[in-house]
Tab-separated table of C-alpha atoms in Angstrom:
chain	number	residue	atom	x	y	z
J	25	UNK	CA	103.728	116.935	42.369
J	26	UNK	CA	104.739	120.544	42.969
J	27	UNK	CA	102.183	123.591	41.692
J	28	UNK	CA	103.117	126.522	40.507
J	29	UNK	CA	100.870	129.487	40.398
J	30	UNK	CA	100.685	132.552	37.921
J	31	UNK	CA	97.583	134.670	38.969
J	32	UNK	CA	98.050	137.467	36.267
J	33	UNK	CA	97.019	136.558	32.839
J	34	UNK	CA	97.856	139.787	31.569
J	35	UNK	CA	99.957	142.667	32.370
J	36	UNK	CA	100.405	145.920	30.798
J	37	UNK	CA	103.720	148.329	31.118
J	38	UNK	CA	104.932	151.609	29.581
J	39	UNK	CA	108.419	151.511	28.007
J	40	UNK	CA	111.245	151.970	30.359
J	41	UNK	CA	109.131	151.579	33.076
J	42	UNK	CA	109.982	147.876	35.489
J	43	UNK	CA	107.322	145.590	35.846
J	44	UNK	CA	106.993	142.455	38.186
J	45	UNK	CA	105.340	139.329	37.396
J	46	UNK	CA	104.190	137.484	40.164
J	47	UNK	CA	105.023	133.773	40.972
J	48	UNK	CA	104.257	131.265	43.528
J	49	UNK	CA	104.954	127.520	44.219
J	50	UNK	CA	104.206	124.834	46.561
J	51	UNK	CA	106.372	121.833	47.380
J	52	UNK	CA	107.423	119.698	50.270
J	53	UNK	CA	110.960	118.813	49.111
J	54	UNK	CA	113.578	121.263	50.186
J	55	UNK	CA	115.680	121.354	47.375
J	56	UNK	CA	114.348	122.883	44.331
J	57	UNK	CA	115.063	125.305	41.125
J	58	UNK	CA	113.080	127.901	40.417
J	59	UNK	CA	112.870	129.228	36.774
J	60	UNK	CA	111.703	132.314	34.544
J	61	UNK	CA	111.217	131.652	30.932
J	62	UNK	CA	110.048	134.013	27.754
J	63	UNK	CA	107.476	132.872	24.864
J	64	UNK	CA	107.475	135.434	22.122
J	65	UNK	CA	104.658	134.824	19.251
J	66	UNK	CA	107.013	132.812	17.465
J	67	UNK	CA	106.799	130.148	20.348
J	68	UNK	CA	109.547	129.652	21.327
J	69	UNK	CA	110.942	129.036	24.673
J	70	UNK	CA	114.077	131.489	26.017
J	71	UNK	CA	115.632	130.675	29.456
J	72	UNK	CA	115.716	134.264	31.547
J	73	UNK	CA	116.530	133.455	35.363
J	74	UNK	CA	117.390	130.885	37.875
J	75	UNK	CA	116.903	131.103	41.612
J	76	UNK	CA	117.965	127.889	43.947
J	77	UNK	CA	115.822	127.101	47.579
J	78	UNK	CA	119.472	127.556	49.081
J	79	UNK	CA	120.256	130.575	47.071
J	80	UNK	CA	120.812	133.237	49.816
J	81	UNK	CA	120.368	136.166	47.567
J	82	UNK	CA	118.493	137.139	44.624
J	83	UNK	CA	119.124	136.242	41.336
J	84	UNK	CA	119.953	138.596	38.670
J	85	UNK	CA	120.156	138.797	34.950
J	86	UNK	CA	121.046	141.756	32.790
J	87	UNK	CA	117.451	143.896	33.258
J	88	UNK	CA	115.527	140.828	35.128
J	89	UNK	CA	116.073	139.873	38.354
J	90	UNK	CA	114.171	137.454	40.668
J	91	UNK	CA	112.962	138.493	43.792
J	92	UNK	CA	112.890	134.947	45.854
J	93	UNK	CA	111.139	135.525	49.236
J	94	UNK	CA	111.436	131.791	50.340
J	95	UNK	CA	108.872	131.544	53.258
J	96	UNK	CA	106.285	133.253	51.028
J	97	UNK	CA	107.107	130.167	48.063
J	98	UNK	CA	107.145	133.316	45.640
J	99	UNK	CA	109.515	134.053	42.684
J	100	UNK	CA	108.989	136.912	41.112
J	101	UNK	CA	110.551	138.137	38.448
J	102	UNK	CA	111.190	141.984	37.775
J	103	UNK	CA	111.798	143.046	34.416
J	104	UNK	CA	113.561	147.037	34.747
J	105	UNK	CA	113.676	149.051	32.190
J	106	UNK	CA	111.143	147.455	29.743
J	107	UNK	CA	111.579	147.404	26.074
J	108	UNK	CA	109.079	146.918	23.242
J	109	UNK	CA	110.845	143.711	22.694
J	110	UNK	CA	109.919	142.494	26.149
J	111	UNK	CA	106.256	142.261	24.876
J	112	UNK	CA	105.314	137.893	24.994
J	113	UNK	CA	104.460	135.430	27.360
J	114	UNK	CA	106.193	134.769	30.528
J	115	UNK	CA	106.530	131.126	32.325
J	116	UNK	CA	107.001	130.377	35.670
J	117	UNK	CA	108.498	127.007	36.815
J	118	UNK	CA	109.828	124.461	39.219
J	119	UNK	CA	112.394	121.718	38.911
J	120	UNK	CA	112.286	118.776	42.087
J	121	UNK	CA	115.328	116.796	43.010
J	122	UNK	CA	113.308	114.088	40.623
J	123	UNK	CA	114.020	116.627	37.495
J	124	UNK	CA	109.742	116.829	37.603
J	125	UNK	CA	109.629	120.341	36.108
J	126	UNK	CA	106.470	121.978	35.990
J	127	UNK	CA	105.185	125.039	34.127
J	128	UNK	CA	103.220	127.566	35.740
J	129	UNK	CA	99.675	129.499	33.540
J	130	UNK	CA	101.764	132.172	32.138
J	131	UNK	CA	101.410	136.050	32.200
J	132	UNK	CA	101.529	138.182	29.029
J	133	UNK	CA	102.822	141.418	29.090
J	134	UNK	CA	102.480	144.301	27.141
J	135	UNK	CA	104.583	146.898	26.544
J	136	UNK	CA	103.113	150.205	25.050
J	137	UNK	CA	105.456	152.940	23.369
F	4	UNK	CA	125.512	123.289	16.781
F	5	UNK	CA	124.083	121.502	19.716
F	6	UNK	CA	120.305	121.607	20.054
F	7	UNK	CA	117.267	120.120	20.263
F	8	UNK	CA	115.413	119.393	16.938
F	9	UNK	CA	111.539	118.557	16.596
F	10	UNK	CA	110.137	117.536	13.211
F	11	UNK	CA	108.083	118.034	11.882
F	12	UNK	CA	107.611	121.890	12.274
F	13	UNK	CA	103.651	121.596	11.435
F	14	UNK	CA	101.676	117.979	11.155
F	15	UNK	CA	97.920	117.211	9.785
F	16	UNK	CA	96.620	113.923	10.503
F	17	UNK	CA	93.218	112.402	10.659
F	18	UNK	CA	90.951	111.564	13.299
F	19	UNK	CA	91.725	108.062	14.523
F	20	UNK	CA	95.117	107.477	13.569
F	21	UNK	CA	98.067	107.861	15.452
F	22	UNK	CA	100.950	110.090	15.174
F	23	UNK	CA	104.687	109.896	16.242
F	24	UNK	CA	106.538	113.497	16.801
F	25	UNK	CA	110.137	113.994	16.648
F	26	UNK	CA	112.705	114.710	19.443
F	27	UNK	CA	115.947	114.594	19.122
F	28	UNK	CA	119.090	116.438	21.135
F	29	UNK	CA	123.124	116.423	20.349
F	30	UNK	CA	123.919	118.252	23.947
F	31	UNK	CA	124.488	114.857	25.590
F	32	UNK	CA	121.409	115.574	27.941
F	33	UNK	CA	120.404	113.145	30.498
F	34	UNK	CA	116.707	114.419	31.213
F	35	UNK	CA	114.008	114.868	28.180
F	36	UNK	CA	110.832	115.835	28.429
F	37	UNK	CA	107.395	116.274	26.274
F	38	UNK	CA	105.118	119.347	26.588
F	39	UNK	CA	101.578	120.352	25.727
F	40	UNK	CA	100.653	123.789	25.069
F	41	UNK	CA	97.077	124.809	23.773
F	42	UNK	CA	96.335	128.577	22.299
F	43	UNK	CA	97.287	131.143	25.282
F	44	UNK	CA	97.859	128.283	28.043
F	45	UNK	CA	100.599	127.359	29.757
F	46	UNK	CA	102.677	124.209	29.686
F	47	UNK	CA	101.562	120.998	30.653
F	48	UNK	CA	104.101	117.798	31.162
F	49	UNK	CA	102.848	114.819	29.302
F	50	UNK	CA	106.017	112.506	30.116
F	51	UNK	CA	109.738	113.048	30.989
F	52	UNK	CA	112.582	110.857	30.923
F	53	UNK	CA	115.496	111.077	33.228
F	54	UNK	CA	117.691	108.217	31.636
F	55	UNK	CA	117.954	105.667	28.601
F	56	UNK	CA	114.831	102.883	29.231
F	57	UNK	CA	112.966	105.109	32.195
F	58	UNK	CA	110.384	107.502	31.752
F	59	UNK	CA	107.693	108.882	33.940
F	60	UNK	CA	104.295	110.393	33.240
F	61	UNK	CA	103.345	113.855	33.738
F	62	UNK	CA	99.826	115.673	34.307
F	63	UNK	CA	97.844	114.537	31.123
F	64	UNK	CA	99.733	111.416	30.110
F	65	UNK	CA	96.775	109.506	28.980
F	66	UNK	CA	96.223	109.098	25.419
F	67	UNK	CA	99.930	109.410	24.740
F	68	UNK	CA	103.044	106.708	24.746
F	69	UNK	CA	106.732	107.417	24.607
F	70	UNK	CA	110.275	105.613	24.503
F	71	UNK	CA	113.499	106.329	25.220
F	72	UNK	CA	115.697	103.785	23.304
F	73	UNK	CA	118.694	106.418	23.105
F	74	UNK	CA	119.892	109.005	25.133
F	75	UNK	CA	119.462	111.501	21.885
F	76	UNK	CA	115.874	110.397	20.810
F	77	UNK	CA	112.595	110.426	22.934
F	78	UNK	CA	109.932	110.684	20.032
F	79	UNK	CA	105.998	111.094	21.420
F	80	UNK	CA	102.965	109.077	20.024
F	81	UNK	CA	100.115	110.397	20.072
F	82	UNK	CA	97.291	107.525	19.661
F	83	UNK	CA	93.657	108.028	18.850
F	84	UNK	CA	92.967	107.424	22.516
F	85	UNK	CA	93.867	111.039	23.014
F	86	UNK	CA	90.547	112.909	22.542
F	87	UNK	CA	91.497	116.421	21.421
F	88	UNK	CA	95.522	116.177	20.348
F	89	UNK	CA	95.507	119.551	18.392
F	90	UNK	CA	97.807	121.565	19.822
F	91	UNK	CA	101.438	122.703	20.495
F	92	UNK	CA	103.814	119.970	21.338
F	93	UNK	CA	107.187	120.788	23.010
F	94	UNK	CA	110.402	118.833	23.435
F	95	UNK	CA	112.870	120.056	26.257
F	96	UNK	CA	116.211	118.340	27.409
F	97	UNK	CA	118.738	119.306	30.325
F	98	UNK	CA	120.977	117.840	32.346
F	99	UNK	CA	119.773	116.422	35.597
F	100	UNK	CA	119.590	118.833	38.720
F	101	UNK	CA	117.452	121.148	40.013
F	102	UNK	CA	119.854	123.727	39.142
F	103	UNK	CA	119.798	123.063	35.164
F	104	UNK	CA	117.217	124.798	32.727
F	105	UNK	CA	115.944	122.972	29.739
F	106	UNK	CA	116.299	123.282	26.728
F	107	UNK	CA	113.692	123.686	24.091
F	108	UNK	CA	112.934	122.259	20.519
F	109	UNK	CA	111.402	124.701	18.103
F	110	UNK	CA	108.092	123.040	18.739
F	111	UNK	CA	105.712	120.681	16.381
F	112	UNK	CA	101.871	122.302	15.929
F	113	UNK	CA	99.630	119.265	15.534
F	114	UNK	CA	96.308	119.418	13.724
F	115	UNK	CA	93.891	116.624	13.775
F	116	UNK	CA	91.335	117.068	11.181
């Protein structure tokens, strides 16, 4: 099965400042979706960013975008302009052309006034 | 509204007796899929189903049994075999692809006393 890889359990940001959270992946199959999602306290899970192995250029979302350097297997995702709001967890993951979709450890970010 | 319900929202059982959770979708979704999350951790796939009568097993499948009788419905048991079930269970469903996110439930916390 694919790994994905989140080595920042924490991360700490001033407001309006960007911030990148760091993502990377391992998998033989060619074909494959890359995905950022958000976990505020209240648990639940909101869909930020989606970045296809084929996709020639980055993804972008509102204030997040994904920077996809393919030969590296990273996906990180850069939050601009942070907000108070952005403060929760942050999941890296990894869909196969089996729909296998894996989660990576997370990274929680901070965001101080 | 289309969505993905889990119920219940917060479940106490005993040690040694098994426990069915809740999942069910209206957003005529192909792929569902069962999560694990314990306090501060990421997501771990239990099982995932990518059609009616076919399911597959994820990292930490043992200890747990699923079904998928109906494309809406793919409920979890957890069965005493499991040896530490407290924790956060969620229920995700997209449509098949690499290029589709999921979908989350609101999540069930499960407490075995």
């Amino acid at each position: 099965a694919q790994k994905i890889t989140q080595t920042q359990p924490g991360m700490f940001v001033q407001e309006k400042e960007a911030v990148t959270l760091d993502c990377t992946y391992d998998t033989s199959d060619p074909s494959y979706g890359l995905f950022w999602y958000k976990q505020p306290s209240s648990g639940e899970m909101i869909f930020l960013i989606y970045q296809g192995s084929y996709d020639q250029q980055n993804a972008t979302e509102g204030r997040y975008s994904l920077n996809f350097q393919k030969a590296r297997k990273s996906a990180n995702l850069v939050i601009s302009a942070s907000q108070l709001g952005d403060s929760a967890m942050y999941f890296c993951a990894m869909r196969d052309p089996d729909n296998d979709m894996r989660f990576g450890a997370g990274t929680r970010l901070t965001v101080k006034p | 509204d289309g969505g993905i319900t889990q119920s219940p929202k917060y479940l106490f059982r005993k040690e040694g007796q098994n426990v069915t959770l809740s999942c069910e979708q209206n957003l005529n979704h192909d792929a569902m899929y069962w999560y694990r999350q314990d306090p501060g951790q990421g997501l771990r796939l239990i099982y995932y189903s990518q059609i009616v009568n076919d399911f597959q097993k994820g990292d930490i499948a043992e200890g747990y049994s699923v079904s998928r009788e109906k494309k809406e419905s793919f409920p979890l048991t957890v069965t005493s075999a499991q040896k530490n079930p407290t924790a956060f269970y969620l229920c995700a469903s997209s449509l098949t692809g690499v290029n589709n996110e999921q979908f989350f439930g609101p999540g069930t916390r499960l407490t075995v006393l």
